[in-house]
Tab-separated table of N, CA and C and ligand atoms in Angstrom:
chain	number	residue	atom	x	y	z
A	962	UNK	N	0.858	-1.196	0.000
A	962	UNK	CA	0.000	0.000	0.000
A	962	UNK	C	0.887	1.236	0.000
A	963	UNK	N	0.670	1.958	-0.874
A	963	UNK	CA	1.275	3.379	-1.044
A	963	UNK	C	0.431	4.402	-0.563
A	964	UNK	N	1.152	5.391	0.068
A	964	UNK	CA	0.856	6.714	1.063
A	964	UNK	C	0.943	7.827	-0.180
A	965	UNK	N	0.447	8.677	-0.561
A	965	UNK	CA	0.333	9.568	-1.473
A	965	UNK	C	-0.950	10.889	-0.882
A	966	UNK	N	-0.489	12.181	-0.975
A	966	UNK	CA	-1.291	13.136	-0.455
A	966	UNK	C	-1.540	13.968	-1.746
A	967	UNK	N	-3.216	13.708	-2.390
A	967	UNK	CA	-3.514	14.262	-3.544
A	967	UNK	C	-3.533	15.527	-3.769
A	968	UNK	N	-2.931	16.231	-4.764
A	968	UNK	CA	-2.573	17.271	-4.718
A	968	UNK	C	-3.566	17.670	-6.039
A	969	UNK	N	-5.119	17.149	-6.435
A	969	UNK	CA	-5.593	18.125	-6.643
A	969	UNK	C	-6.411	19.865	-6.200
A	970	UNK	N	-6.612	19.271	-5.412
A	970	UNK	CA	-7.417	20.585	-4.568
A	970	UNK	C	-6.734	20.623	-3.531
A	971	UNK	N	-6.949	22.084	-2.897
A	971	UNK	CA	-6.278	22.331	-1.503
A	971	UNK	C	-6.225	21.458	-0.356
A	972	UNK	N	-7.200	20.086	-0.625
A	972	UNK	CA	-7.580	19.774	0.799
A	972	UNK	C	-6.736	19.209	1.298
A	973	UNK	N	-5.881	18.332	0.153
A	973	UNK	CA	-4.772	17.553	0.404
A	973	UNK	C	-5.126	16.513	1.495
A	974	UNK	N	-6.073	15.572	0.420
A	974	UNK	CA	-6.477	14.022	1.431
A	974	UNK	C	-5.291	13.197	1.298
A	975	UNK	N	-5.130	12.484	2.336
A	975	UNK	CA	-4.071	11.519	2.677
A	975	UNK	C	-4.579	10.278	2.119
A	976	UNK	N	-4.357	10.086	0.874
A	976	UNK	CA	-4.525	8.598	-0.154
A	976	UNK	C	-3.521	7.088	0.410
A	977	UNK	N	-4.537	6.125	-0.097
A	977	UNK	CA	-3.545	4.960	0.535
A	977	UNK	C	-3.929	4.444	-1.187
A	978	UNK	N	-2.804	3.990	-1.764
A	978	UNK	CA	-3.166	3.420	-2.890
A	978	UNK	C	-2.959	1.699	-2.874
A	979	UNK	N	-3.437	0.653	-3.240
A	979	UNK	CA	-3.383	-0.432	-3.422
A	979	UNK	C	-1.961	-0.603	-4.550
A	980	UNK	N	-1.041	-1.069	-4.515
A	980	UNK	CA	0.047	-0.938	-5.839
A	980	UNK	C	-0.425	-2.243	-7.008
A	981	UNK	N	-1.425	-2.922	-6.347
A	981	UNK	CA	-1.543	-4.121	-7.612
A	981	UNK	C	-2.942	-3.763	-7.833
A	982	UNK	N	-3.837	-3.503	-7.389
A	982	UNK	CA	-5.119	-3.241	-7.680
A	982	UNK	C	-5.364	-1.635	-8.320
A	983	UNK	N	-4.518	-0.999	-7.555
A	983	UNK	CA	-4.965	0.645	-8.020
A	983	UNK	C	-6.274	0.944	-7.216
A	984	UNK	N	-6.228	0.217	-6.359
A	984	UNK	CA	-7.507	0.811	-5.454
A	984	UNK	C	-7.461	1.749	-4.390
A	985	UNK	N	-8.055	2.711	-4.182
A	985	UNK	CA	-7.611	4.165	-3.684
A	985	UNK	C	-8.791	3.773	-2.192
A	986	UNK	N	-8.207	4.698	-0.909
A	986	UNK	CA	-8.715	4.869	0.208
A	986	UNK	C	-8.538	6.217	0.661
A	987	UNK	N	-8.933	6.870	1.812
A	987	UNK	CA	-8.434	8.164	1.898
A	987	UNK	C	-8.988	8.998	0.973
A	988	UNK	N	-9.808	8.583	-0.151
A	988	UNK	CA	-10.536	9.948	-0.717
A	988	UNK	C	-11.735	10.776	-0.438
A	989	UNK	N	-11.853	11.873	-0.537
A	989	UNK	CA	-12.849	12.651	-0.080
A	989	UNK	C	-14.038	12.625	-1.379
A	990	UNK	N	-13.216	12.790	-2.486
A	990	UNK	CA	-14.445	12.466	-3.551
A	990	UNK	C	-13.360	12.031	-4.555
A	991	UNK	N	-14.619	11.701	-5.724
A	991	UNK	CA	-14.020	10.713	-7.274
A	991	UNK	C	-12.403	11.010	-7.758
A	992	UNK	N	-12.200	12.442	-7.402
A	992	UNK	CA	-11.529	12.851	-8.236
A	992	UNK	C	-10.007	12.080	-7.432
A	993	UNK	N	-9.935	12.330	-6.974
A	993	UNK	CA	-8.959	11.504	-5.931
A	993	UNK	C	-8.601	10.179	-6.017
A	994	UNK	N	-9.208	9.309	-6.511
A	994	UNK	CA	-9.643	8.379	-6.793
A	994	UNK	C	-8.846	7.840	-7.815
A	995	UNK	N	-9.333	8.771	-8.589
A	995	UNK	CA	-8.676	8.300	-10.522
A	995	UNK	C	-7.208	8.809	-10.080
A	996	UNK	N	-6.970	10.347	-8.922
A	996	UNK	CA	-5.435	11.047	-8.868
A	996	UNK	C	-4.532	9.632	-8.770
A	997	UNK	N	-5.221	9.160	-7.239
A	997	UNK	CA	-4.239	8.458	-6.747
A	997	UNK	C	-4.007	7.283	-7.644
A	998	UNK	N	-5.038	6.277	-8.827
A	998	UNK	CA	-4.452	5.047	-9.375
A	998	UNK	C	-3.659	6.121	-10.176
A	999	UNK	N	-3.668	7.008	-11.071
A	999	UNK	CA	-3.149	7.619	-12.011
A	999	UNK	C	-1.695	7.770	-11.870
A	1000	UNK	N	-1.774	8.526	-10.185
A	1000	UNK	CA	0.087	9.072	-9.541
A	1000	UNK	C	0.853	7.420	-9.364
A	1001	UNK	N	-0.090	6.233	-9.578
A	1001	UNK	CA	0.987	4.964	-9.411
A	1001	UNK	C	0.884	4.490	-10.904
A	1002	UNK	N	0.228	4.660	-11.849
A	1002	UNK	CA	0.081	3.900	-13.539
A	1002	UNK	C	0.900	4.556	-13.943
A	1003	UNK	N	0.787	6.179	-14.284
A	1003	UNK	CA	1.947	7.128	-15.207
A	1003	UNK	C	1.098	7.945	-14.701
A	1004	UNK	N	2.078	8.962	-13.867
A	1004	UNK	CA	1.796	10.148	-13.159
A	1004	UNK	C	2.444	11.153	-13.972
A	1005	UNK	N	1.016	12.561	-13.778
A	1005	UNK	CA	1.376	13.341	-15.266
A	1005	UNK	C	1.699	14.260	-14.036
A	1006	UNK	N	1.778	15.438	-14.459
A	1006	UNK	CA	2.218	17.286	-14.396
A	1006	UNK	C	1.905	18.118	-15.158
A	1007	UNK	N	1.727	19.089	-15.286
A	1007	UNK	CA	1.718	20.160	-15.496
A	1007	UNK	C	2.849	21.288	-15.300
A	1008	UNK	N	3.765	21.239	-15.972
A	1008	UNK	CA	5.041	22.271	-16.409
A	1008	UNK	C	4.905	23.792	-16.127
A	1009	UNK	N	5.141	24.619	-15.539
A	1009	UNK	CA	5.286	25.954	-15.432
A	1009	UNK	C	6.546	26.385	-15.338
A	1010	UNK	N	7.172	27.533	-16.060
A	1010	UNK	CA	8.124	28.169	-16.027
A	1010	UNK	C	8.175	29.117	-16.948
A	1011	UNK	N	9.038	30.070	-17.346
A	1011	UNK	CA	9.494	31.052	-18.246
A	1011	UNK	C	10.594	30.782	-19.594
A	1012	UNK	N	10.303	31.503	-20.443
A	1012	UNK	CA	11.304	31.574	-21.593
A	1012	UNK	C	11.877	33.389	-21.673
A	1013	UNK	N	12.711	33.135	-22.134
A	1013	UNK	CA	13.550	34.047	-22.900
A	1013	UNK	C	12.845	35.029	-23.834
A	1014	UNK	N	12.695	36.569	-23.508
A	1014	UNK	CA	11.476	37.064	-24.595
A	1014	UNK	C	12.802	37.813	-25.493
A	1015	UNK	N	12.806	37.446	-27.053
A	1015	UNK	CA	13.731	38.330	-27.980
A	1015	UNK	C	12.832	39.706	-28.715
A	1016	UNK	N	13.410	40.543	-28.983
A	1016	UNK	CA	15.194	40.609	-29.545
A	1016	UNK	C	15.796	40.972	-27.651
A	1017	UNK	N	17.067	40.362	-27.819
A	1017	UNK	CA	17.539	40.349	-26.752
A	1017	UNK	C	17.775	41.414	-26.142
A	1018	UNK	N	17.827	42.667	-26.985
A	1018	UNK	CA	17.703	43.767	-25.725
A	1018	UNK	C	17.189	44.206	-25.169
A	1019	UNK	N	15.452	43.623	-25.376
A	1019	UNK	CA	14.623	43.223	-24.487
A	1019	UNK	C	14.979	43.233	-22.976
A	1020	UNK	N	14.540	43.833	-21.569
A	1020	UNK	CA	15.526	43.520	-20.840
A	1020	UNK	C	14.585	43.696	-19.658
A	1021	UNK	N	14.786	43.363	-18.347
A	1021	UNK	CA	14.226	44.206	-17.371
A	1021	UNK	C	15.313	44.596	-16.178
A	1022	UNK	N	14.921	45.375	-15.379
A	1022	UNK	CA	16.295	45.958	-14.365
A	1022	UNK	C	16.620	45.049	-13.541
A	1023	UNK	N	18.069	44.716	-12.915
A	1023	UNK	CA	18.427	43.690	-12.098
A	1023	UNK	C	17.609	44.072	-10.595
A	1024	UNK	N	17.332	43.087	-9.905
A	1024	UNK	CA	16.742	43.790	-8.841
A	1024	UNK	C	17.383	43.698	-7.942
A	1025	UNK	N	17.229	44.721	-7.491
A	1025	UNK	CA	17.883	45.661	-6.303
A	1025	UNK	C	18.142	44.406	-4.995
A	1026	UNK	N	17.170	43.742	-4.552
A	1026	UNK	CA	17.252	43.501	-3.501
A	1026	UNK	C	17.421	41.610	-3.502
A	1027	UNK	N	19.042	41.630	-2.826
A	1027	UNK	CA	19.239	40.373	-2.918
A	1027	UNK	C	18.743	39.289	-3.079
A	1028	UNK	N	18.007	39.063	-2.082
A	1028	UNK	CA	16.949	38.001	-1.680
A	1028	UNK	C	16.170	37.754	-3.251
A	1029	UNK	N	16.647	38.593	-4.179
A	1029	UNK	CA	15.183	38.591	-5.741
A	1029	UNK	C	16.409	37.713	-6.147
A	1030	UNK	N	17.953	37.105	-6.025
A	1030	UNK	CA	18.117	36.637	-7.111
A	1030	UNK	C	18.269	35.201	-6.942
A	1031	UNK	N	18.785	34.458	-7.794
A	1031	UNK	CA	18.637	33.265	-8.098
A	1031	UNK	C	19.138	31.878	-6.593
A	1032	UNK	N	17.890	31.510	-5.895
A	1032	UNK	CA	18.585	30.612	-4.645
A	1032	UNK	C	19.280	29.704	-5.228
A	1033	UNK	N	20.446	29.434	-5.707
A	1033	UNK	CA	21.200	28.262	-5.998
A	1033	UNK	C	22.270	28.127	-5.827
A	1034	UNK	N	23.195	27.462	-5.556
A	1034	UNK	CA	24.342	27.535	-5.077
A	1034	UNK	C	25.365	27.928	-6.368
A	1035	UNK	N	24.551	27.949	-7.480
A	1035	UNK	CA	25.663	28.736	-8.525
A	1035	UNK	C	25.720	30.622	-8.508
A	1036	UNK	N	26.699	31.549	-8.540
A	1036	UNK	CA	26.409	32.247	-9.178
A	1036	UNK	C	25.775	32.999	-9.728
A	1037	UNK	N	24.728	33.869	-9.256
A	1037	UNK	CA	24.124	34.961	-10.711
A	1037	UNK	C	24.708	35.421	-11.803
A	1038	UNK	N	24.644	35.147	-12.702
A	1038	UNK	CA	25.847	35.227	-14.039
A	1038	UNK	C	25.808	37.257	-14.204
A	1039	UNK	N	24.737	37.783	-14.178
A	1039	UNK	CA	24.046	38.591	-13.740
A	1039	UNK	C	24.921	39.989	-12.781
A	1040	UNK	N	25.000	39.329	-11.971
A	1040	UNK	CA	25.073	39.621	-10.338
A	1040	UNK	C	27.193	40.679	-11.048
A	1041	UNK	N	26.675	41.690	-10.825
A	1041	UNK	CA	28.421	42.625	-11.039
A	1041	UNK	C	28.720	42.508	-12.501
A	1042	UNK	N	27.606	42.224	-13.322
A	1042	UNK	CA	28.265	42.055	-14.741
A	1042	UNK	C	27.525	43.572	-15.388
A	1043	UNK	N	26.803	44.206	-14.838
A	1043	UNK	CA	26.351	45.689	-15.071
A	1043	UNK	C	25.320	45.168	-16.510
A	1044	UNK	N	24.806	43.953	-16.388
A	1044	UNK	CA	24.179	43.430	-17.764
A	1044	UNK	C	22.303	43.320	-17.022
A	1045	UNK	N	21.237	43.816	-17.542
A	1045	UNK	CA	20.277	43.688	-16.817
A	1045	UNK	C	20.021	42.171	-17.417
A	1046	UNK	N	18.627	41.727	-16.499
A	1046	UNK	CA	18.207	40.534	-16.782
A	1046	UNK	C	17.452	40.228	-18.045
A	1047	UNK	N	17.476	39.467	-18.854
A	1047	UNK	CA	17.201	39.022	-19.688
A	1047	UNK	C	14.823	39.537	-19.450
A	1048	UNK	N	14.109	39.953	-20.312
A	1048	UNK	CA	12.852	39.569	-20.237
A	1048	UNK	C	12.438	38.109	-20.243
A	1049	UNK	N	11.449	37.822	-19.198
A	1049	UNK	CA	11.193	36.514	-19.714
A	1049	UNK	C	9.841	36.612	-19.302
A	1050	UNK	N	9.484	35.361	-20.400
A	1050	UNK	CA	7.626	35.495	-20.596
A	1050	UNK	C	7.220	34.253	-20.012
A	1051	UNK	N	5.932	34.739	-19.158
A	1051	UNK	CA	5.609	33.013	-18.273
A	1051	UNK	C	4.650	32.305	-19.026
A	1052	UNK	N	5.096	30.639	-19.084
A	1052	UNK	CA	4.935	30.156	-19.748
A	1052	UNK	C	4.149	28.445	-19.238
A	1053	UNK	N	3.776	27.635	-19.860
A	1053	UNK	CA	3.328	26.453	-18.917
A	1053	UNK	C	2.281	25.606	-19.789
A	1054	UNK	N	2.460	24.184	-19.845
A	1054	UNK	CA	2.133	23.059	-20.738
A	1054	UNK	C	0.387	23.248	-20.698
A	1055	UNK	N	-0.183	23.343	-21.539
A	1055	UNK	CA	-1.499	23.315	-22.012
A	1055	UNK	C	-2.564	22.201	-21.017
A	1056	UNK	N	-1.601	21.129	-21.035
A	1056	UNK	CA	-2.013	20.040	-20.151
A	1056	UNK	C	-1.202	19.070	-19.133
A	1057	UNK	N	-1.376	18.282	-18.449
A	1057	UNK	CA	-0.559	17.730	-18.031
A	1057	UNK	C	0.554	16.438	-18.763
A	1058	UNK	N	1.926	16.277	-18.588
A	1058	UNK	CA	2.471	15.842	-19.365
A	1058	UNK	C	3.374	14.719	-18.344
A	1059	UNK	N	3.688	13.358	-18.966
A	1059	UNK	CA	4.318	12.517	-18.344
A	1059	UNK	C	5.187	13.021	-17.371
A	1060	UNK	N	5.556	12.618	-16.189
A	1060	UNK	CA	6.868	13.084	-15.233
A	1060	UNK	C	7.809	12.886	-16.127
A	1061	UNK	N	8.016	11.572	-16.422
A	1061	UNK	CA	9.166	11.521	-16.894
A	1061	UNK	C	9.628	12.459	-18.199
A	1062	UNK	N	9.195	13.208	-18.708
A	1062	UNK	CA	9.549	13.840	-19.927
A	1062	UNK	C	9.963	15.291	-19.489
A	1063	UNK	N	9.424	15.382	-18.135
A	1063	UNK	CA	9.873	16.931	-17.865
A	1063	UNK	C	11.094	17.269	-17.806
A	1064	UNK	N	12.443	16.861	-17.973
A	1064	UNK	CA	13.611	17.135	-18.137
A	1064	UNK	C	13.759	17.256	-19.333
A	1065	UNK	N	12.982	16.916	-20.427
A	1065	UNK	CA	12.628	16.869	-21.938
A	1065	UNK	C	12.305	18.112	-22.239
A	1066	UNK	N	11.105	18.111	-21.481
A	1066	UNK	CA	10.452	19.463	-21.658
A	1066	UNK	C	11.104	20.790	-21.404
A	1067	UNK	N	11.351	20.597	-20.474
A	1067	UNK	CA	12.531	21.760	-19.808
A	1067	UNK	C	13.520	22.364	-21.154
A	1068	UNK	N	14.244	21.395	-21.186
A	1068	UNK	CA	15.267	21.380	-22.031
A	1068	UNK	C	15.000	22.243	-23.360
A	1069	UNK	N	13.381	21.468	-23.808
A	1069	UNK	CA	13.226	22.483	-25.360
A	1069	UNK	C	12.757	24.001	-24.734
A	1070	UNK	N	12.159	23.943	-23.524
A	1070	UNK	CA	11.600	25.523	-23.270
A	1070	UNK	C	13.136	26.479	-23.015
A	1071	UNK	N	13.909	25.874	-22.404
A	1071	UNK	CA	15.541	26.712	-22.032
A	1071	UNK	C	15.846	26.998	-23.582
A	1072	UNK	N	15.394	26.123	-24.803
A	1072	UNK	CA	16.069	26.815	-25.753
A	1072	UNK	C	15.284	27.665	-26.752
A	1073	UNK	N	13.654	27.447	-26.652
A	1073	UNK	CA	13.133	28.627	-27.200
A	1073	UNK	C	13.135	29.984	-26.893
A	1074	UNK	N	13.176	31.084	-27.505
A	1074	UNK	CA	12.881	32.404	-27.585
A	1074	UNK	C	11.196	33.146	-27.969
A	1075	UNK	N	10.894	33.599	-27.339
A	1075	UNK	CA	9.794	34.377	-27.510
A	1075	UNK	C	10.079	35.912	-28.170
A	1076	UNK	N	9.374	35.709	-29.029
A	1076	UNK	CA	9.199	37.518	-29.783
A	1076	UNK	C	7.728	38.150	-29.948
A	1077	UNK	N	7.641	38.975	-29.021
A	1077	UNK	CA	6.748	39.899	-28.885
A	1077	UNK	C	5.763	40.054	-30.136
A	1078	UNK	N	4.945	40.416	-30.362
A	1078	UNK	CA	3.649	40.492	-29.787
A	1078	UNK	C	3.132	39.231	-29.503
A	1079	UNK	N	2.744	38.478	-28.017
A	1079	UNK	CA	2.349	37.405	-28.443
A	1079	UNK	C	1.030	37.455	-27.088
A	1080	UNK	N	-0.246	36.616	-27.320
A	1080	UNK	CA	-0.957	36.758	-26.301
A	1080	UNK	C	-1.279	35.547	-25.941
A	1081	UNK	N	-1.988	35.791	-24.580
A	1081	UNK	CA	-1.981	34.656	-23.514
A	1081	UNK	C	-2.920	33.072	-24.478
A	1082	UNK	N	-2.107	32.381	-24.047
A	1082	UNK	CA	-2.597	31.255	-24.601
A	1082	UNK	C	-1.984	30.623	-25.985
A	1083	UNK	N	-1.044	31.819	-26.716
A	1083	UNK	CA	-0.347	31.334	-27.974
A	1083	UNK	C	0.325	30.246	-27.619
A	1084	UNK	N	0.744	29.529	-28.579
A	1084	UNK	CA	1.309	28.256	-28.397
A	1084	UNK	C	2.921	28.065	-29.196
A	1085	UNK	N	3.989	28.269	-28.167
A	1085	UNK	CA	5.361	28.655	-28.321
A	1085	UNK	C	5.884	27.321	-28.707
A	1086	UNK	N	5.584	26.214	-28.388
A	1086	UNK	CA	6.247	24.617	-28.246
A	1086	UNK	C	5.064	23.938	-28.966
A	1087	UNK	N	4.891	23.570	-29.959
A	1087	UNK	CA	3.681	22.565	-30.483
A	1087	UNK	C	4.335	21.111	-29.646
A	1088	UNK	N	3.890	20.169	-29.586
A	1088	UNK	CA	3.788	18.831	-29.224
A	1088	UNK	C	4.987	18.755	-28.071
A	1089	UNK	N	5.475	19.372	-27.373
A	1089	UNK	CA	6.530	19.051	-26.580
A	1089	UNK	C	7.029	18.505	-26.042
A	1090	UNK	N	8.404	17.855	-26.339
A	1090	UNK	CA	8.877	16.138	-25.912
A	1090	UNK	C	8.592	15.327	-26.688
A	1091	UNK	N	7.526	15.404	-27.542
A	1091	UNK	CA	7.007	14.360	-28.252
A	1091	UNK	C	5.559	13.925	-27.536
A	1092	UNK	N	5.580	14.712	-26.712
A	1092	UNK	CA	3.886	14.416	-25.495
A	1092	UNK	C	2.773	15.195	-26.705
A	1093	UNK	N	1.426	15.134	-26.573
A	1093	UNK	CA	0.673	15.549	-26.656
A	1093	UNK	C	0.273	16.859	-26.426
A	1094	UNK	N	1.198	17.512	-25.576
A	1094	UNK	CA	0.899	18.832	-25.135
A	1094	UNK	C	1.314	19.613	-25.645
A	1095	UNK	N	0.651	21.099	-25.427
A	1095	UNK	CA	2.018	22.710	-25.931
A	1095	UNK	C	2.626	23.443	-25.140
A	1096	UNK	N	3.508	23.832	-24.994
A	1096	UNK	CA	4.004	24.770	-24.404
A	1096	UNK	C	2.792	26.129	-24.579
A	1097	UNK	N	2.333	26.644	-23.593
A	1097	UNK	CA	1.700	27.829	-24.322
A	1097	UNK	C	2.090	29.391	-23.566
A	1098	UNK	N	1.400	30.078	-23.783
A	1098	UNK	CA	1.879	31.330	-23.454
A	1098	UNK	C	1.166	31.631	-22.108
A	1099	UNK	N	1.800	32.271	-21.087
A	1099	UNK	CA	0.583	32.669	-19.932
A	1099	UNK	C	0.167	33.962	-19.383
A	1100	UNK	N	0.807	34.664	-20.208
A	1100	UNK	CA	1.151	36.214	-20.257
A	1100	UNK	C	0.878	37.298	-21.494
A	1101	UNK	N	0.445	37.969	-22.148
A	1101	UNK	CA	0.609	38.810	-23.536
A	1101	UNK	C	1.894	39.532	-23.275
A	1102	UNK	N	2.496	40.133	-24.521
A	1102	UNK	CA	3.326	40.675	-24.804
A	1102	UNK	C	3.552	41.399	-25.664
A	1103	UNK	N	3.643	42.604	-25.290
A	1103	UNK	CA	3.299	43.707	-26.540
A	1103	UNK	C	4.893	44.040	-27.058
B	808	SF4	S1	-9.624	13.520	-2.853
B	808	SF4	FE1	-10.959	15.144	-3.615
B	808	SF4	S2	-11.273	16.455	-1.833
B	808	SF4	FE2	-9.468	15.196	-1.383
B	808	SF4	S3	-7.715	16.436	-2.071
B	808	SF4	FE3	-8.278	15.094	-3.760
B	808	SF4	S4	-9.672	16.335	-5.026
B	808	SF4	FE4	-9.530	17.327	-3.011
């Protein structure tokens, strides 16, 4: 039996999944149900993140206040190079898409560019990964 806390709605029910049956406990309603056999058959996602908006001098101001830049133990490439930050347009898969492909996915969104004028819902990535889904737009851009 697998422990899984469904993360469709806020309520966040504490699921017990059956691993050979796919039979779900712990749900509050249906939907939970299908989450939890689904998160043990092929558990999807939904992708959110940003691209790169061109022509590159496109830009917005570095921000001022530390804490805005990047938590990672690398570097701000950024950070004393007197170069502002790149624009970037928010962006996120139409639908939900295999886990496993999201390093896929990632990968083609790090290398597309966005060019202005574009509005919410355009579709930047047709089929992405090879999944069914699009990359689409979540923002306009004049
Ligand atoms: S089982 Fe239903 S009520 Fe519970 S978290 Fe999932 S969607 Fe929400």
């Amino acid at each position: 039996m697998k422990e899984i806390i469904c993360i469709t709605c806020p309520k966040g029910c504490h699921l017990k999944v059956d691993e050979e049956s796919f039979s779900v406990t712990g749900n509050s309603c249906p939907r939970g149900a299908v989450y939890g056999a689904n998160e043990l058959r092929s558990p999807v996602r939904v992708v959110t993140s940003t691209v790169v908006v061109e022509p590159v001098g496109a830009s917005i101001a570095r921000p001022q206040n530390p804490d805005c830049l990047p938590r990672t133990s690398d570097a701000c490439p950024y950070e004393g190079s007197g170069k502002d930050l790149p624009r970037r347009l928010p962006v996120k898969t139409d639908r939900p898409i295999p886990k496993g492909k999201m390093f896929a996915v990632m990968a083609e969104i790090n290398r597309v560019r966005a060019t202005p004028p574009i509005k919410v819902g355009d579709v930047l990535i047709p089929h992405v990964a090879g999944t069914d889904g699009n990359v689409v737009a979540t923002k306009s851009l004049e």
